[in-house]
mmCIF file of C-alpha atoms in Angstrom:
data_model
loop_
_atom_site.group_PDB
_atom_site.id
_atom_site.type_symbol
_atom_site.label_atom_id
_atom_site.label_comp_id
_atom_site.label_asym_id
_atom_site.label_seq_id
_atom_site.Cartn_x
_atom_site.Cartn_y
_atom_site.Cartn_z
ATOM 1 C CA MET A 18 147.543 146.155 67.913
ATOM 2 C CA ARG A 19 149.908 143.440 67.543
ATOM 3 C CA PHE A 20 151.194 145.990 64.751
ATOM 4 C CA LEU A 21 151.975 148.642 66.775
ATOM 5 C CA VAL A 22 153.588 146.582 69.480
ATOM 6 C CA LYS A 23 155.987 145.142 66.430
ATOM 7 C CA SER A 24 156.497 148.675 65.690
ATOM 8 C CA PHE A 25 157.944 149.519 69.401
ATOM 9 C CA VAL A 26 159.578 146.793 69.468
ATOM 10 C CA PHE A 27 161.308 147.355 66.820
ATOM 11 C CA LEU A 28 161.840 150.574 67.472
ATOM 12 C CA LEU A 29 163.599 150.077 70.768
ATOM 13 C CA PHE A 30 166.072 147.581 69.025
ATOM 14 C CA THR A 31 166.717 149.700 65.924
ATOM 15 C CA GLN A 32 168.473 152.119 68.652
ATOM 16 C CA PHE A 33 170.778 149.212 70.795
ATOM 17 C CA SER A 34 174.481 148.758 69.744
ATOM 18 C CA PHE A 35 176.490 146.101 70.960
ATOM 19 C CA SER A 36 179.558 147.942 69.599
ATOM 20 C CA GLN A 37 179.726 150.187 72.986
ATOM 21 C CA ILE A 38 179.772 148.924 76.811
ATOM 22 C CA ILE A 39 180.118 152.536 78.376
ATOM 23 C CA GLN A 40 177.004 154.204 80.218
ATOM 24 C CA THR A 41 176.507 156.834 79.446
ATOM 25 C CA LYS A 42 173.130 159.522 80.305
ATOM 26 C CA LEU A 43 173.485 161.711 77.746
ATOM 27 C CA PRO A 44 171.809 162.290 74.774
ATOM 28 C CA ASP A 45 173.775 161.716 71.223
ATOM 29 C CA THR A 46 173.911 165.749 70.256
ATOM 30 C CA LEU A 47 173.061 164.474 66.782
ATOM 31 C CA SER A 48 170.548 161.860 67.011
ATOM 32 C CA HIS A 49 169.166 163.385 70.681
ATOM 33 C CA TRP A 50 168.373 159.532 71.467
ATOM 34 C CA GLU A 51 169.341 158.665 75.061
ATOM 35 C CA LYS A 52 170.276 155.465 75.050
ATOM 36 C CA LYS A 53 170.170 152.984 78.333
ATOM 37 C CA ASN A 54 170.428 149.157 79.391
ATOM 38 C CA THR A 55 170.354 147.465 82.228
ATOM 39 C CA ILE A 56 170.075 144.027 82.800
ATOM 40 C CA GLY A 57 170.492 142.554 86.439
ATOM 41 C CA LEU A 58 170.510 138.671 88.609
ATOM 42 C CA ASP A 59 169.413 139.335 91.851
ATOM 43 C CA ILE A 60 170.146 135.372 93.407
ATOM 44 C CA SER A 61 169.498 134.543 97.213
ATOM 45 C CA GLN A 62 170.567 131.535 98.622
ATOM 46 C CA ILE A 63 170.223 128.633 102.117
ATOM 47 C CA ALA A 64 171.599 125.934 102.802
ATOM 48 C CA PHE A 65 170.573 123.573 105.697
ATOM 49 C CA LEU A 66 172.648 120.352 107.338
ATOM 50 C CA ASN A 67 172.415 118.967 110.789
ATOM 51 C CA TRP A 68 170.718 122.102 111.856
ATOM 52 C CA ASN A 69 169.027 121.840 115.458
ATOM 53 C CA ALA A 70 166.611 124.345 114.516
ATOM 54 C CA GLY A 71 165.099 123.282 111.538
ATOM 55 C CA GLY A 72 164.575 124.725 108.247
ATOM 56 C CA ASN A 73 164.206 123.698 104.097
ATOM 57 C CA SER A 74 167.428 124.431 101.909
ATOM 58 C CA SER A 75 165.943 127.234 99.222
ATOM 59 C CA VAL A 76 167.407 128.666 96.205
ATOM 60 C CA SER A 77 165.802 131.508 94.556
ATOM 61 C CA GLY A 78 167.235 133.398 91.443
ATOM 62 C CA LEU A 79 165.063 136.429 89.512
ATOM 63 C CA LEU A 80 166.310 137.602 85.785
ATOM 64 C CA LYS A 81 165.507 141.813 85.520
ATOM 65 C CA GLY A 82 165.213 143.927 82.731
ATOM 66 C CA THR A 83 165.544 147.871 81.261
ATOM 67 C CA ILE A 84 166.040 149.063 78.008
ATOM 68 C CA VAL A 85 165.368 152.743 77.597
ATOM 69 C CA ARG A 86 165.138 154.425 74.360
ATOM 70 C CA LYS A 87 164.416 158.214 75.075
ATOM 71 C CA TYR A 88 164.145 161.571 72.610
ATOM 72 C CA THR A 89 164.585 164.744 73.025
ATOM 73 C CA THR A 90 164.467 168.228 71.682
ATOM 74 C CA ASP A 91 163.629 171.810 73.321
ATOM 75 C CA ASN A 92 160.247 170.819 72.740
ATOM 76 C CA VAL A 93 159.648 167.326 72.178
ATOM 77 C CA ARG A 94 159.991 164.496 74.678
ATOM 78 C CA TRP A 95 159.400 160.974 73.944
ATOM 79 C CA LEU A 96 160.209 158.264 76.479
ATOM 80 C CA ASN A 97 159.741 154.652 75.326
ATOM 81 C CA GLU A 98 160.593 151.148 77.967
ATOM 82 C CA MET A 99 161.086 148.030 77.965
ATOM 83 C CA ILE A 100 160.239 146.176 81.037
ATOM 84 C CA PHE A 101 160.817 142.653 81.580
ATOM 85 C CA LYS A 102 161.150 140.410 85.106
ATOM 86 C CA TYR A 103 161.540 136.896 86.353
ATOM 87 C CA GLY A 104 162.074 135.132 88.701
ATOM 88 C CA VAL A 105 162.059 131.123 90.384
ATOM 89 C CA ASN A 106 162.511 129.781 93.572
ATOM 90 C CA LYS A 107 163.238 126.097 94.775
ATOM 91 C CA GLN A 108 163.060 124.404 97.966
ATOM 92 C CA ASP A 109 163.488 121.241 99.042
ATOM 93 C CA GLY A 110 160.319 118.682 98.564
ATOM 94 C CA VAL A 111 159.007 121.723 96.450
ATOM 95 C CA GLU A 112 159.090 121.372 92.541
ATOM 96 C CA LEU A 113 159.936 124.823 90.789
ATOM 97 C CA ARG A 114 157.665 128.311 91.854
ATOM 98 C CA LYS A 115 157.595 130.825 89.636
ATOM 99 C CA THR A 116 157.970 134.342 91.964
ATOM 100 C CA ASP A 117 157.682 136.953 90.151
ATOM 101 C CA ASP A 118 156.694 137.309 86.039
ATOM 102 C CA VAL A 119 156.417 140.791 83.825
ATOM 103 C CA PHE A 120 156.731 142.007 80.221
ATOM 104 C CA GLN A 121 155.736 145.906 79.856
ATOM 105 C CA LEU A 122 156.255 148.097 77.127
ATOM 106 C CA ASN A 123 155.186 151.529 77.587
ATOM 107 C CA SER A 124 155.793 154.727 75.217
ATOM 108 C CA THR A 125 154.963 158.499 75.773
ATOM 109 C CA PHE A 126 155.249 161.096 73.471
ATOM 110 C CA GLY A 127 154.757 164.940 74.791
ATOM 111 C CA TYR A 128 154.922 168.363 72.926
ATOM 112 C CA ARG A 129 155.115 172.069 74.565
ATOM 113 C CA LYS A 130 154.665 175.393 73.144
ATOM 114 C CA ASP A 131 157.749 176.568 74.634
ATOM 115 C CA THR A 132 160.811 176.102 76.914
ATOM 116 C CA VAL A 133 159.303 177.879 80.243
ATOM 117 C CA SER A 134 156.832 175.366 80.417
ATOM 118 C CA ASN A 135 157.100 171.827 82.331
ATOM 119 C CA TRP A 136 153.458 170.361 80.493
ATOM 120 C CA TYR A 137 152.973 168.828 77.881
ATOM 121 C CA HIS A 138 150.891 168.243 75.601
ATOM 122 C CA SER A 139 151.111 164.027 75.664
ATOM 123 C CA ALA A 140 149.794 160.612 73.854
ATOM 124 C CA LYS A 141 150.792 157.601 76.208
ATOM 125 C CA PHE A 142 150.417 153.585 75.241
ATOM 126 C CA ASN A 143 151.042 151.337 77.963
ATOM 127 C CA PHE A 144 151.232 147.171 77.060
ATOM 128 C CA SER A 145 151.543 144.518 79.833
ATOM 129 C CA THR A 146 151.456 140.948 80.596
ATOM 130 C CA GLN A 147 153.593 137.657 81.410
ATOM 131 C CA PHE A 148 155.772 135.160 79.634
ATOM 132 C CA THR A 149 154.836 131.628 81.781
ATOM 133 C CA ASN A 150 151.361 129.987 83.170
ATOM 134 C CA GLY A 151 150.254 131.588 86.782
ATOM 135 C CA TYR A 152 149.429 128.987 89.419
ATOM 136 C CA SER A 153 147.774 129.417 93.037
ATOM 137 C CA TYR A 154 150.008 126.921 94.693
ATOM 138 C CA PRO A 155 150.316 124.167 95.178
ATOM 139 C CA ASN A 156 148.018 123.576 92.134
ATOM 140 C CA THR A 157 149.494 123.518 89.244
ATOM 141 C CA GLU A 158 147.016 121.455 87.385
ATOM 142 C CA LYS A 159 145.031 124.501 86.855
ATOM 143 C CA ALA A 160 146.737 127.409 85.637
ATOM 144 C CA ILE A 161 145.249 130.736 86.604
ATOM 145 C CA SER A 162 146.650 133.097 84.320
ATOM 146 C CA LYS A 163 148.912 132.088 81.611
ATOM 147 C CA PRO A 164 151.193 135.072 78.420
ATOM 148 C CA PHE A 165 148.322 136.976 77.456
ATOM 149 C CA ALA A 166 145.665 135.994 79.797
ATOM 150 C CA PRO A 167 145.475 138.920 81.015
ATOM 151 C CA ALA A 168 147.267 141.326 78.771
ATOM 152 C CA TYR A 169 146.431 145.043 79.301
ATOM 153 C CA ILE A 170 146.505 147.865 76.835
ATOM 154 C CA PHE A 171 146.613 151.374 77.950
ATOM 155 C CA LEU A 172 146.028 154.016 74.620
ATOM 156 C CA GLY A 173 145.082 157.516 75.627
ATOM 157 C CA ILE A 174 145.791 161.937 75.303
ATOM 158 C CA GLY A 175 146.128 164.127 78.512
ATOM 159 C CA ALA A 176 148.813 166.293 80.030
ATOM 160 C CA GLU A 177 151.680 165.180 81.623
ATOM 161 C CA TYR A 178 153.810 167.676 83.777
ATOM 162 C CA SER A 179 157.857 166.463 83.948
ATOM 163 C CA ASN A 180 160.033 168.487 86.180
ATOM 164 C CA LYS A 181 163.962 167.093 85.670
ATOM 165 C CA GLU A 182 165.108 169.063 88.985
ATOM 166 C CA LYS A 183 163.290 167.077 91.502
ATOM 167 C CA ARG A 184 162.123 164.268 89.023
ATOM 168 C CA ILE A 185 158.491 164.179 89.531
ATOM 169 C CA ASN A 186 156.353 163.102 85.863
ATOM 170 C CA VAL A 187 152.955 163.100 86.582
ATOM 171 C CA TYR A 188 150.540 162.344 83.707
ATOM 172 C CA ILE A 189 146.569 162.966 84.027
ATOM 173 C CA SER A 190 144.434 161.764 80.751
ATOM 174 C CA PRO A 191 140.886 162.269 80.859
ATOM 175 C CA LEU A 192 140.668 159.391 77.873
ATOM 176 C CA THR A 193 141.718 156.462 78.208
ATOM 177 C CA GLN A 194 141.200 153.415 76.695
ATOM 178 C CA LYS A 195 142.047 150.395 78.695
ATOM 179 C CA THR A 196 141.664 146.921 77.349
ATOM 180 C CA THR A 197 141.821 143.946 78.463
ATOM 181 C CA LEU A 198 143.223 140.403 76.773
ATOM 182 C CA VAL A 199 142.115 137.503 77.906
ATOM 183 C CA LEU A 200 143.220 134.637 75.002
ATOM 184 C CA ALA A 201 143.724 131.514 76.008
ATOM 185 C CA GLN A 202 139.481 130.581 76.072
ATOM 186 C CA GLU A 203 139.307 128.193 78.822
ATOM 187 C CA LEU A 204 140.228 131.211 81.236
ATOM 188 C CA ALA A 205 137.887 133.389 78.868
ATOM 189 C CA ASN A 206 135.152 131.299 79.529
ATOM 190 C CA GLN A 207 135.462 131.438 83.148
ATOM 191 C CA GLY A 208 134.851 135.528 82.682
ATOM 192 C CA ALA A 209 138.090 136.110 84.157
ATOM 193 C CA PHE A 210 139.903 139.389 84.347
ATOM 194 C CA GLY A 211 136.346 141.054 83.948
ATOM 195 C CA VAL A 212 135.957 139.428 80.493
ATOM 196 C CA THR A 213 132.125 138.194 79.555
ATOM 197 C CA LYS A 214 131.846 134.363 80.473
ATOM 198 C CA ALA A 215 130.970 131.325 78.628
ATOM 199 C CA VAL A 216 126.713 130.790 79.129
ATOM 200 C CA PHE A 217 126.281 127.433 79.560
ATOM 201 C CA ASP A 218 122.289 125.940 79.837
ATOM 202 C CA GLU A 219 120.775 123.994 82.004
ATOM 203 C CA ASN A 220 122.448 121.008 81.236
ATOM 204 C CA GLY A 221 125.939 122.768 81.578
ATOM 205 C CA VAL A 222 126.014 122.048 77.834
ATOM 206 C CA LEU A 223 128.236 125.082 75.971
ATOM 207 C CA VAL A 224 126.150 127.444 74.163
ATOM 208 C CA SER A 225 128.643 130.788 73.268
ATOM 209 C CA GLU A 226 131.902 131.034 74.454
ATOM 210 C CA GLY A 227 133.269 133.558 76.344
ATOM 211 C CA LYS A 228 134.721 136.947 74.964
ATOM 212 C CA LYS A 229 138.670 137.386 75.127
ATOM 213 C CA SER A 230 138.600 140.997 75.892
ATOM 214 C CA ARG A 231 136.968 144.065 77.088
ATOM 215 C CA THR A 232 137.184 147.793 76.574
ATOM 216 C CA GLU A 233 136.921 150.491 78.546
ATOM 217 C CA LEU A 234 136.968 154.103 78.789
ATOM 218 C CA GLY A 235 138.423 155.557 81.425
ATOM 219 C CA PHE A 236 139.960 158.383 83.632
ATOM 220 C CA LEU A 237 144.018 157.828 84.150
ATOM 221 C CA ILE A 238 146.454 159.261 86.885
ATOM 222 C CA THR A 239 150.329 158.425 86.122
ATOM 223 C CA SER A 240 153.171 159.586 88.341
ATOM 224 C CA GLY A 241 156.693 158.576 88.846
ATOM 225 C CA TYR A 242 159.574 159.548 91.366
ATOM 226 C CA LYS A 243 162.676 159.115 90.842
ATOM 227 C CA LYS A 244 166.065 160.836 93.362
ATOM 228 C CA GLU A 245 169.107 159.713 94.812
ATOM 229 C CA VAL A 246 167.385 160.400 98.880
ATOM 230 C CA PHE A 247 170.285 159.341 100.847
ATOM 231 C CA LYS A 248 174.157 158.871 99.672
ATOM 232 C CA ASN A 249 173.951 155.559 97.259
ATOM 233 C CA ILE A 250 169.965 155.294 97.775
ATOM 234 C CA VAL A 251 167.833 155.466 95.362
ATOM 235 C CA LEU A 252 164.084 155.387 95.759
ATOM 236 C CA GLU A 253 162.449 154.739 92.991
ATOM 237 C CA ASN A 254 157.904 155.059 92.921
ATOM 238 C CA ARG A 255 155.612 154.465 90.280
ATOM 239 C CA LEU A 256 151.722 154.788 90.635
ATOM 240 C CA ASN A 257 148.713 154.044 88.329
ATOM 241 C CA LEU A 258 145.071 155.060 88.933
ATOM 242 C CA TYR A 259 142.850 154.229 86.707
ATOM 243 C CA SER A 260 138.380 154.371 86.468
ATOM 244 C CA ASP A 261 136.546 153.181 83.856
ATOM 245 C CA TYR A 262 133.507 155.556 83.189
ATOM 246 C CA ILE A 263 130.456 153.048 82.318
ATOM 247 C CA ASN A 264 131.346 150.487 84.904
ATOM 248 C CA LYS A 265 131.546 151.704 88.044
ATOM 249 C CA PHE A 266 132.713 155.193 88.128
ATOM 250 C CA GLY A 267 135.019 155.944 90.894
ATOM 251 C CA ASN A 268 135.583 152.222 91.455
ATOM 252 C CA ILE A 269 139.119 152.898 91.075
ATOM 253 C CA ASP A 270 142.236 150.322 89.698
ATOM 254 C CA VAL A 271 145.361 150.803 91.190
ATOM 255 C CA ASP A 272 149.023 149.934 90.397
ATOM 256 C CA TRP A 273 151.403 151.098 92.809
ATOM 257 C CA GLN A 274 155.019 149.883 93.123
ATOM 258 C CA MET A 275 157.897 151.657 95.528
ATOM 259 C CA GLN A 276 161.930 150.993 95.382
ATOM 260 C CA PHE A 277 164.843 151.675 97.179
ATOM 261 C CA ASP A 278 168.196 150.618 95.321
ATOM 262 C CA LEU A 279 170.909 150.351 97.821
ATOM 263 C CA VAL A 280 174.141 151.118 96.008
ATOM 264 C CA VAL A 281 176.983 149.237 96.951
ATOM 265 C CA ASN A 282 179.441 149.867 93.465
ATOM 266 C CA LYS A 283 179.337 149.854 89.859
ATOM 267 C CA TYR A 284 177.914 146.596 89.367
ATOM 268 C CA VAL A 285 176.667 145.280 92.668
ATOM 269 C CA ARG A 286 173.316 146.393 94.157
ATOM 270 C CA ALA A 287 170.595 145.666 96.654
ATOM 271 C CA ASN A 288 166.825 146.421 96.255
ATOM 272 C CA ILE A 289 163.610 145.863 98.558
ATOM 273 C CA GLY A 290 160.550 146.802 97.338
ATOM 274 C CA ALA A 291 157.009 146.540 97.129
ATOM 275 C CA HIS A 292 154.210 146.320 94.706
ATOM 276 C CA LEU A 293 150.440 146.553 95.460
ATOM 277 C CA ILE A 294 147.775 145.752 92.986
ATOM 278 C CA TYR A 295 143.856 146.407 93.423
ATOM 279 C CA ASP A 296 141.514 145.569 90.228
ATOM 280 C CA ASP A 297 137.592 144.606 91.087
ATOM 281 C CA ASP A 298 137.739 142.872 87.330
ATOM 282 C CA ILE A 299 140.289 140.367 89.405
ATOM 283 C CA LYS A 300 138.601 137.596 91.249
ATOM 284 C CA ALA A 301 141.429 135.533 93.383
ATOM 285 C CA LYS A 302 142.063 132.073 93.447
ATOM 286 C CA GLU A 303 141.639 129.782 96.796
ATOM 287 C CA GLU A 304 142.044 126.113 97.849
ATOM 288 C CA ILE A 305 138.977 125.119 99.454
ATOM 289 C CA ASN A 306 138.284 121.243 100.407
ATOM 290 C CA GLY A 307 141.182 120.479 97.893
ATOM 291 C CA GLU A 308 139.151 122.125 94.882
ATOM 292 C CA GLN A 309 139.772 125.617 93.421
ATOM 293 C CA VAL A 310 137.816 128.017 94.398
ATOM 294 C CA THR A 311 136.811 131.848 92.526
ATOM 295 C CA VAL A 312 136.610 134.624 95.674
ATOM 296 C CA GLY A 313 135.920 138.048 95.310
ATOM 297 C CA PRO A 314 138.746 140.480 94.556
ATOM 298 C CA LYS A 315 141.831 141.198 97.289
ATOM 299 C CA VAL A 316 144.336 143.850 97.057
ATOM 300 C CA GLN A 317 147.559 141.566 96.057
ATOM 301 C CA LEU A 318 150.836 142.488 97.279
ATOM 302 C CA LYS A 319 154.387 141.678 96.910
ATOM 303 C CA GLN A 320 157.506 142.070 98.830
ATOM 304 C CA MET A 321 160.571 142.023 97.663
ATOM 305 C CA LEU A 322 164.304 141.937 99.179
ATOM 306 C CA GLY A 323 167.321 141.149 96.967
ATOM 307 C CA ILE A 324 170.814 141.625 96.254
ATOM 308 C CA GLY A 325 172.307 141.204 93.000
ATOM 309 C CA ILE A 326 174.759 142.497 90.024
ATOM 310 C CA VAL A 327 173.823 144.929 87.879
ATOM 311 C CA TYR A 328 175.110 145.866 84.561
ATOM 312 C CA ASN A 329 174.484 149.077 82.407
ATOM 313 C CA PHE A 330 175.572 149.743 78.830
ATOM 314 C CA ILE A 331 173.924 151.535 75.701
#
């Protein structure tokens, strides 16, 4: 699996060119490759000096980027994406805290028999993890997540509907393998993110370590929609639904992202977005009487509002 990830990253960067800085959306007529890179930085800041109503000064920043490599011919469509986000926030009297942390690789290969149909026979690969440790603030002594703990890998086959005019993609897979990696042994011993936890005897002595991975086989539906809904306002919507055949079939994992990009000019954009996740295998952490306690699964919701600089190049 590491070989697949390394090969995917190599593919992205072999298509990368620093010698050109003019954005284009037209595919290369010789190679059939369409290349697009976007890097953005959102910054927000508020400061108080003798402010009667009170308040805490703060500054936050979010670095984000998307690298796209798309190969198209009459009957073949191969889309590759690398997405990363990392954000931090600093307030008076409070330590630096993480606000966003995403690293994701996506690859979808599709083949259709003729140019009339919008349906493709497809295979999809997805890998996601994070860059740094995550904490249930204000507790910063015990990490609740780490790089590759968790990491998720989806690999499956199915059918994809792609309509360029309507700017919509729908992928349906009746056969998708989901692998959850928890490579930090202390988290694996807790049974975090659905892996089998460690076994202890009646004296609390470790009998066997927790497993660092879990494999599921299930049904996956993904959809994507991106369109300028009003002048200079672009809506992007992504939805993933997954259900395991063996473990509680019908219990659906939800990953939904929606974002509005408000284009000020070529380099400045504002964005409003929300990200909702529900996974029955992810148990929430709460601070109770000074101790970190694991509770049941909960809906995870993140709302974003920012303005910043965006740079597009190929």
